[in-house]
Short mmCIF file of C-alpha atoms in Angstrom, two decimals:
data_model
loop_
_atom_site.label_atom_id
_atom_site.label_comp_id
_atom_site.label_asym_id
_atom_site.label_seq_id
_atom_site.Cartn_x
_atom_site.Cartn_y
_atom_site.Cartn_z
CA MET A 897 -8.50 -21.50 -15.17
CA LYS A 898 -10.56 -24.65 -15.29
CA LEU A 899 -11.80 -26.11 -12.02
CA LEU A 900 -12.92 -29.74 -11.68
CA TYR A 901 -14.77 -31.24 -8.73
CA PHE A 902 -15.21 -34.90 -7.93
CA ALA A 903 -17.31 -37.17 -5.69
CA TRP A 904 -19.07 -35.39 -2.81
CA LEU A 905 -17.26 -32.12 -3.55
CA ARG A 906 -18.92 -32.16 -6.96
CA GLN A 907 -22.31 -32.89 -5.40
CA LYS A 908 -22.02 -30.23 -2.70
CA ILE A 909 -20.79 -27.54 -5.07
CA GLY A 910 -23.35 -28.58 -7.64
CA THR A 911 -21.18 -28.69 -10.74
CA ALA A 912 -18.49 -30.97 -12.16
CA GLU A 913 -16.47 -28.22 -13.78
CA GLU A 914 -16.36 -24.50 -14.33
CA ASP A 915 -14.10 -21.84 -15.78
CA VAL A 916 -13.17 -19.12 -13.32
CA THR A 917 -11.06 -15.99 -13.33
CA PRO A 918 -10.02 -15.22 -9.75
CA PRO A 919 -8.61 -11.80 -8.86
CA ALA A 920 -4.88 -11.25 -9.30
CA GLU A 921 -4.14 -11.65 -5.59
CA VAL A 922 -5.07 -15.33 -5.82
CA THR A 923 -1.66 -16.84 -6.58
CA ASP A 924 -1.63 -20.26 -4.94
CA VAL A 925 -3.88 -23.18 -4.03
CA ALA A 926 -4.54 -21.89 -0.50
CA GLY A 927 -5.61 -18.52 -1.89
CA LEU A 928 -7.83 -20.17 -4.48
CA ILE A 929 -9.64 -22.24 -1.83
CA ASP A 930 -10.19 -19.12 0.30
CA TRP A 931 -11.57 -17.27 -2.69
CA LEU A 932 -13.85 -20.17 -3.63
CA ARG A 933 -15.29 -20.27 -0.10
CA GLY A 934 -16.51 -16.71 -0.60
CA ARG A 935 -18.46 -17.63 -3.72
CA GLY A 936 -21.48 -18.92 -1.80
CA PRO A 937 -22.79 -21.21 0.91
CA ALA A 938 -22.40 -24.37 -1.19
CA TYR A 939 -18.69 -23.66 -1.70
CA ALA A 940 -18.19 -22.69 1.94
CA GLU A 941 -19.82 -25.93 3.09
CA ALA A 942 -17.97 -28.15 0.61
CA LEU A 943 -14.59 -26.60 1.48
CA ARG A 944 -15.23 -26.27 5.23
CA ASP A 945 -12.85 -29.06 6.29
CA GLU A 946 -9.49 -28.58 4.55
CA ARG A 947 -8.21 -31.98 5.67
CA VAL A 948 -10.55 -33.79 3.32
CA VAL A 949 -9.85 -31.62 0.27
CA LYS A 950 -7.09 -32.90 -2.03
CA VAL A 951 -5.87 -30.72 -4.87
CA ALA A 952 -4.26 -31.54 -8.21
CA VAL A 953 -2.91 -28.88 -10.57
CA ASN A 954 -2.61 -30.08 -14.17
CA GLN A 955 -3.24 -33.64 -12.97
CA GLU A 956 -0.45 -33.69 -10.37
CA TYR A 957 -1.02 -33.74 -6.60
CA VAL A 958 0.16 -30.44 -5.10
CA ARG A 959 0.48 -28.77 -1.74
CA ARG A 960 -1.35 -25.65 -0.66
CA ASP A 961 1.52 -23.32 -1.57
CA HIS A 962 1.64 -24.51 -5.19
CA PRO A 963 1.07 -21.63 -7.64
CA VAL A 964 -2.12 -21.38 -9.70
CA ARG A 965 -2.13 -19.63 -13.06
CA PRO A 966 -4.55 -18.81 -15.86
CA GLY A 967 -4.90 -21.85 -18.10
CA ASP A 968 -4.32 -24.35 -15.29
CA GLU A 969 -6.59 -27.35 -14.80
CA ILE A 970 -7.22 -27.52 -11.07
CA ALA A 971 -9.09 -30.42 -9.49
CA LEU A 972 -10.51 -30.50 -5.96
CA PHE A 973 -11.58 -33.84 -4.56
CA PRO A 974 -11.93 -35.89 -1.38
CA PRO A 975 -9.34 -38.51 -0.34
CA VAL A 976 -9.46 -41.29 -2.90
CA THR A 977 -11.22 -44.62 -2.26
CA GLY A 978 -10.52 -46.84 -5.27
CA GLY A 979 -9.09 -50.34 -5.41
CA MET B 1141 0.59 -51.87 -18.66
CA ILE B 1142 -2.41 -50.01 -17.30
CA ARG B 1143 -6.06 -49.86 -18.34
CA VAL B 1144 -9.03 -47.91 -17.01
CA GLN B 1145 -12.29 -49.27 -18.38
CA ARG B 1146 -15.99 -49.71 -17.81
CA GLU B 1147 -16.00 -53.32 -19.07
CA ASP B 1148 -15.34 -56.44 -17.03
CA PHE B 1149 -12.08 -58.37 -17.45
CA ASP B 1150 -11.20 -62.07 -17.54
CA ILE B 1151 -8.47 -62.75 -14.99
CA GLY B 1152 -7.20 -65.90 -16.68
CA ALA B 1153 -7.10 -64.29 -20.10
CA GLU B 1154 -5.27 -61.24 -18.71
CA ILE B 1155 -2.58 -63.38 -17.06
CA SER B 1156 -2.17 -65.49 -20.20
CA ALA B 1157 -1.81 -62.44 -22.41
CA LEU B 1158 0.64 -60.74 -20.04
CA THR B 1159 2.97 -63.72 -19.71
CA ALA B 1160 2.71 -65.12 -23.24
CA GLY B 1161 6.11 -65.78 -24.81
CA ASN B 1162 8.18 -64.59 -21.83
CA HIS B 1163 9.89 -67.67 -20.43
CA ALA B 1164 12.01 -65.67 -17.98
CA ILE B 1165 8.88 -65.48 -15.85
CA GLY B 1166 8.86 -68.01 -13.04
CA GLY B 1167 6.23 -66.51 -10.75
CA VAL B 1168 3.01 -64.58 -11.23
CA ALA B 1169 1.11 -62.86 -8.42
CA CYS B 1170 -2.43 -61.63 -8.89
CA PHE B 1171 -4.79 -59.54 -6.80
CA ALA B 1172 -8.43 -58.94 -7.73
CA GLY B 1173 -10.75 -56.64 -5.81
CA LEU B 1174 -14.51 -57.37 -5.82
CA VAL B 1175 -17.62 -55.48 -4.73
CA ARG B 1176 -18.86 -56.76 -1.34
CA ASP B 1177 -22.57 -57.01 -0.52
CA MET B 1178 -22.11 -55.54 2.97
CA ALA B 1179 -20.48 -52.40 4.39
CA GLY B 1180 -20.72 -51.22 7.99
CA GLY B 1181 -23.63 -53.60 8.62
CA ASP B 1182 -25.66 -52.33 5.65
CA ASP B 1183 -26.59 -54.23 2.52
CA ILE B 1184 -24.94 -52.83 -0.60
CA SER B 1185 -27.04 -53.15 -3.74
CA ALA B 1186 -24.50 -51.48 -6.04
CA MET B 1187 -21.35 -49.41 -6.08
CA THR B 1188 -20.54 -46.61 -8.50
CA LEU B 1189 -16.91 -45.79 -9.18
CA GLU B 1190 -16.12 -42.26 -10.30
CA HIS B 1191 -12.66 -41.31 -11.54
CA TYR B 1192 -10.65 -38.41 -12.93
CA PRO B 1193 -9.98 -39.29 -16.58
CA GLY B 1194 -6.43 -38.35 -17.49
CA MET B 1195 -5.04 -38.08 -13.99
CA THR B 1196 -6.12 -41.64 -13.19
CA GLU B 1197 -4.02 -43.02 -16.04
CA LYS B 1198 -1.08 -40.80 -15.08
CA GLU B 1199 -1.12 -41.90 -11.46
CA LEU B 1200 -1.45 -45.59 -12.32
CA ALA B 1201 1.43 -45.32 -14.80
CA ARG B 1202 3.55 -43.54 -12.19
CA ILE B 1203 2.83 -46.22 -9.57
CA GLU B 1204 3.61 -48.99 -12.05
CA ALA B 1205 6.91 -47.32 -13.04
CA GLU B 1206 7.84 -47.09 -9.37
CA ALA B 1207 7.20 -50.82 -8.91
CA GLN B 1208 9.23 -51.60 -12.03
CA ALA B 1209 12.11 -49.57 -10.58
CA ARG B 1210 11.99 -51.31 -7.19
CA TRP B 1211 11.62 -54.94 -8.24
CA PRO B 1212 12.95 -57.04 -11.12
CA LEU B 1213 9.59 -57.46 -12.82
CA GLU B 1214 9.24 -59.13 -16.20
CA ALA B 1215 5.71 -57.82 -16.66
CA SER B 1216 2.95 -56.01 -14.78
CA LEU B 1217 -0.65 -55.06 -15.33
CA ILE B 1218 -3.15 -52.82 -13.57
CA VAL B 1219 -6.78 -52.83 -14.71
CA HIS B 1220 -9.31 -50.65 -12.86
CA ARG B 1221 -12.99 -50.38 -13.71
CA TYR B 1222 -15.35 -47.44 -13.30
CA GLY B 1223 -19.12 -47.05 -13.50
CA ARG B 1224 -21.88 -48.91 -11.67
CA LEU B 1225 -20.99 -52.37 -10.37
CA GLY B 1226 -23.05 -54.95 -8.50
CA PRO B 1227 -22.01 -57.21 -5.60
CA GLY B 1228 -19.50 -59.83 -6.69
CA GLU B 1229 -18.35 -57.83 -9.70
CA ARG B 1230 -14.64 -57.32 -10.28
CA ILE B 1231 -13.32 -53.78 -9.62
CA VAL B 1232 -9.56 -53.97 -9.92
CA LEU B 1233 -6.86 -56.35 -11.09
CA VAL B 1234 -3.13 -56.25 -10.38
CA VAL B 1235 -0.82 -58.83 -11.94
CA THR B 1236 2.94 -58.92 -11.46
CA ALA B 1237 5.37 -61.39 -13.01
CA SER B 1238 8.99 -62.00 -12.12
CA ALA B 1239 11.63 -64.74 -12.21
CA HIS B 1240 10.85 -65.58 -8.58
CA ARG B 1241 7.83 -65.28 -6.32
CA GLN B 1242 9.07 -62.75 -3.77
CA ALA B 1243 9.34 -59.84 -6.17
CA ALA B 1244 5.96 -60.70 -7.68
CA PHE B 1245 4.19 -60.87 -4.29
CA ASP B 1246 5.84 -57.72 -2.95
CA ALA B 1247 5.28 -55.67 -6.09
CA ALA B 1248 1.59 -56.66 -6.22
CA MET B 1249 1.11 -55.53 -2.63
CA PHE B 1250 2.97 -52.30 -3.29
CA LEU B 1251 0.84 -51.56 -6.36
CA MET B 1252 -2.40 -52.09 -4.44
CA ASP B 1253 -1.25 -50.01 -1.45
CA PHE B 1254 -0.33 -47.07 -3.66
CA LEU B 1255 -3.30 -47.42 -5.95
CA LYS B 1256 -5.68 -47.22 -2.99
CA THR B 1257 -4.18 -43.98 -1.70
CA LYS B 1258 -3.12 -42.20 -4.91
CA ALA B 1259 -5.26 -43.21 -7.89
CA PRO B 1260 -8.17 -40.75 -8.18
CA PHE B 1261 -11.17 -43.07 -7.84
CA TRP B 1262 -14.13 -42.60 -5.51
CA LYS B 1263 -16.71 -45.18 -4.47
CA LEU B 1264 -20.38 -44.36 -4.00
CA GLU B 1265 -22.28 -47.11 -2.19
CA ASP B 1266 -25.93 -47.66 -2.96
CA THR B 1267 -27.65 -49.10 0.10
CA GLY B 1268 -31.10 -49.28 -1.45
CA GLY B 1269 -32.61 -46.15 0.06
CA ASP B 1270 -29.78 -43.68 -0.27
CA ALA B 1271 -26.25 -43.52 -1.58
CA ARG B 1272 -23.18 -42.59 0.41
CA TRP B 1273 -19.56 -41.87 -0.47
CA VAL B 1274 -17.07 -44.29 1.02
CA ASP B 1275 -14.67 -42.64 3.50
CA ALA B 1276 -10.94 -43.05 3.06
CA ARG B 1277 -9.45 -45.40 5.63
CA GLU B 1278 -6.58 -44.52 7.96
CA SER B 1279 -5.29 -48.09 7.51
CA ASP B 1280 -4.83 -47.47 3.78
CA GLU B 1281 -2.58 -44.49 4.50
CA SER B 1282 -0.58 -46.38 7.15
CA ALA B 1283 -0.13 -49.32 4.73
CA LEU B 1284 2.20 -47.02 2.77
CA GLU B 1285 4.58 -46.83 5.71
CA ARG B 1286 5.99 -50.27 5.03
CA TRP B 1287 7.27 -49.08 1.64
CA ARG B 1288 9.15 -46.05 2.97
CA LYS B 1289 12.42 -47.93 3.17
CA PRO B 1290 14.03 -49.31 0.01
CA ALA B 1291 12.70 -52.70 -0.98
CA ARG B 1292 16.03 -54.32 -1.75
#
């Protein structure tokens, strides 16, 4: 699956996008975030406070129990501040 | 109609183009957002707007469709810029046109309230020395509350 990061999440993690293949037990957004936290200190720090991490799967806002599948485009970003 | 672009826009020209030839329109409301030169007591030398290409357009189109469903609009337009902008530069434009003013005013406010909390844009303020990401405001989220009940 393709992961995209924006704003300070992108800066903290150190990349704008990456292709990942999580283990089979990662089936939803919550599981994906947990798995990402274990990938290193930059991920752990960026994803420390869940309240400021919004998630979109295939460009739609989703909740933490939304499924994630191979081939999905999954974006993690802070609360939006446009306008 | 929605547009996400780096370039500036001409408010008068946008309104003229949107309303041209439609004589059912009796009222046009317009909101433009500009870059301020101050934030939290600090001078702002520039602001960089990042966005999520693809999702941004989808969200703006969804918000516009929702406004079209709630109010009898003859026309509507959302233009949002991205990239590096200086103080005084235009960031966003919302134009709504209807037979009467109330629908135009209300729909413009609705579009801005939803845009600010749903459209995937992020502002990075340049204060000269360092740059900092703008925090989302609680008041933006609570502004949505007024739209929970049906508009008409």
